[in-house]
Amino acid sequence: MASQKQFPNFEKRNGLLIAIIQDADTKEVLMHGFMNRAALWLTRRERTVWLWSTSQKRLWHKGETSGSVMEIRWLKADCDGDAILIGVKVGGKGDACHLERRSCFDQFISQDMITDRLIFSDVSDFFDADDSFEDTEDELTN
């Protein structure tokens, strides 16, 4: 049997854990961020997501400005102890992304076969739930 690594392992990434935030019910990945010891401690104590902002070098309570506070449903550690998967229920408008989107992961990436460049497309470019499915016979046969 393989030995289980100790959680949390803050040494691997200079005092930070990778935090992957997932909707606890739908399993949709909403965002990722980083946690230092204080962020993990606050997350466990308050049962809401706290992260370490690597750009602003400060603790950040997710939803502090947007109102979309993330309530913890469960926490899971990865096998190396250097990442945490957090199941949440998002409050407020339900936006996890700072761009007021449900998820930060809402762009499909494809590749232009001629230029070999990557193409980023918004999920809404592929399907609009408001589109009508009422096709006329002429549209279906032409």
PDB file of N, CA and C in Angstrom, residues 13 16-21 32-35 81-85:
ATOM      1  N   ARG A  13       5.018  24.404  -2.799  1.00  0.00           N
ATOM      2  CA  ARG A  13       4.762  25.622  -3.590  1.00  0.00           C
ATOM      3  C   ARG A  13       4.975  26.889  -2.760  1.00  0.00           C
ATOM      4  N   LEU A  16       2.139  27.672  -0.297  1.00  0.00           N
ATOM      5  CA  LEU A  16       0.785  27.759  -0.851  1.00  0.00           C
ATOM      6  C   LEU A  16       0.253  26.390  -1.269  1.00  0.00           C
ATOM      7  N   LEU A  17      -1.048  26.224  -1.128  1.00  0.00           N
ATOM      8  CA  LEU A  17      -1.771  25.079  -1.681  1.00  0.00           C
ATOM      9  C   LEU A  17      -2.556  25.564  -2.887  1.00  0.00           C
ATOM     10  N   ILE A  18      -2.740  24.708  -3.873  1.00  0.00           N
ATOM     11  CA  ILE A  18      -3.676  25.003  -4.958  1.00  0.00           C
ATOM     12  C   ILE A  18      -5.068  24.690  -4.424  1.00  0.00           C
ATOM     13  N   ALA A  19      -5.993  25.611  -4.613  1.00  0.00           N
ATOM     14  CA  ALA A  19      -7.379  25.405  -4.187  1.00  0.00           C
ATOM     15  C   ALA A  19      -8.273  25.391  -5.426  1.00  0.00           C
ATOM     16  N   ILE A  20      -8.921  24.261  -5.662  1.00  0.00           N
ATOM     17  CA  ILE A  20      -9.852  24.129  -6.780  1.00  0.00           C
ATOM     18  C   ILE A  20     -11.256  24.180  -6.196  1.00  0.00           C
ATOM     19  N   ILE A  21     -12.051  25.124  -6.689  1.00  0.00           N
ATOM     20  CA  ILE A  21     -13.392  25.343  -6.150  1.00  0.00           C
ATOM     21  C   ILE A  21     -14.404  24.737  -7.113  1.00  0.00           C
ATOM     22  N   HIS A  32     -10.135  28.486  -9.517  1.00  0.00           N
ATOM     23  CA  HIS A  32      -9.028  28.003  -8.700  1.00  0.00           C
ATOM     24  C   HIS A  32      -8.336  29.214  -8.081  1.00  0.00           C
ATOM     25  N   GLY A  33      -7.625  28.959  -7.035  1.00  0.00           N
ATOM     26  CA  GLY A  33      -6.873  30.004  -6.361  1.00  0.00           C
ATOM     27  C   GLY A  33      -5.794  29.358  -5.517  1.00  0.00           C
ATOM     28  N   PHE A  34      -5.256  30.112  -4.577  1.00  0.00           N
ATOM     29  CA  PHE A  34      -4.195  29.607  -3.714  1.00  0.00           C
ATOM     30  C   PHE A  34      -4.558  29.866  -2.261  1.00  0.00           C
ATOM     31  N   MET A  35      -4.113  28.964  -1.385  1.00  0.00           N
ATOM     32  CA  MET A  35      -4.324  29.111   0.049  1.00  0.00           C
ATOM     33  C   MET A  35      -2.988  29.024   0.764  1.00  0.00           C
ATOM     34  N   GLY A  81      -0.986  16.031  -1.034  1.00  0.00           N
ATOM     35  CA  GLY A  81      -1.208  16.963   0.059  1.00  0.00           C
ATOM     36  C   GLY A  81      -0.934  18.413  -0.281  1.00  0.00           C
ATOM     37  N   ASP A  82      -0.746  18.713  -1.586  1.00  0.00           N
ATOM     38  CA  ASP A  82      -0.418  20.090  -1.965  1.00  0.00           C
ATOM     39  C   ASP A  82      -1.543  20.792  -2.716  1.00  0.00           C
ATOM     40  N   ALA A  83      -2.700  20.158  -2.789  1.00  0.00           N
ATOM     41  CA  ALA A  83      -3.870  20.771  -3.433  1.00  0.00           C
ATOM     42  C   ALA A  83      -5.117  20.362  -2.666  1.00  0.00           C
ATOM     43  N   ILE A  84      -6.109  21.226  -2.726  1.00  0.00           N
ATOM     44  CA  ILE A  84      -7.362  20.965  -2.031  1.00  0.00           C
ATOM     45  C   ILE A  84      -8.520  21.210  -2.992  1.00  0.00           C
ATOM     46  N   LEU A  85      -9.482  20.302  -2.971  1.00  0.00           N
ATOM     47  CA  LEU A  85     -10.707  20.430  -3.756  1.00  0.00           C
ATOM     48  C   LEU A  85     -11.800  20.822  -2.777  1.00  0.00           C
TER      49      LEU A  85
END
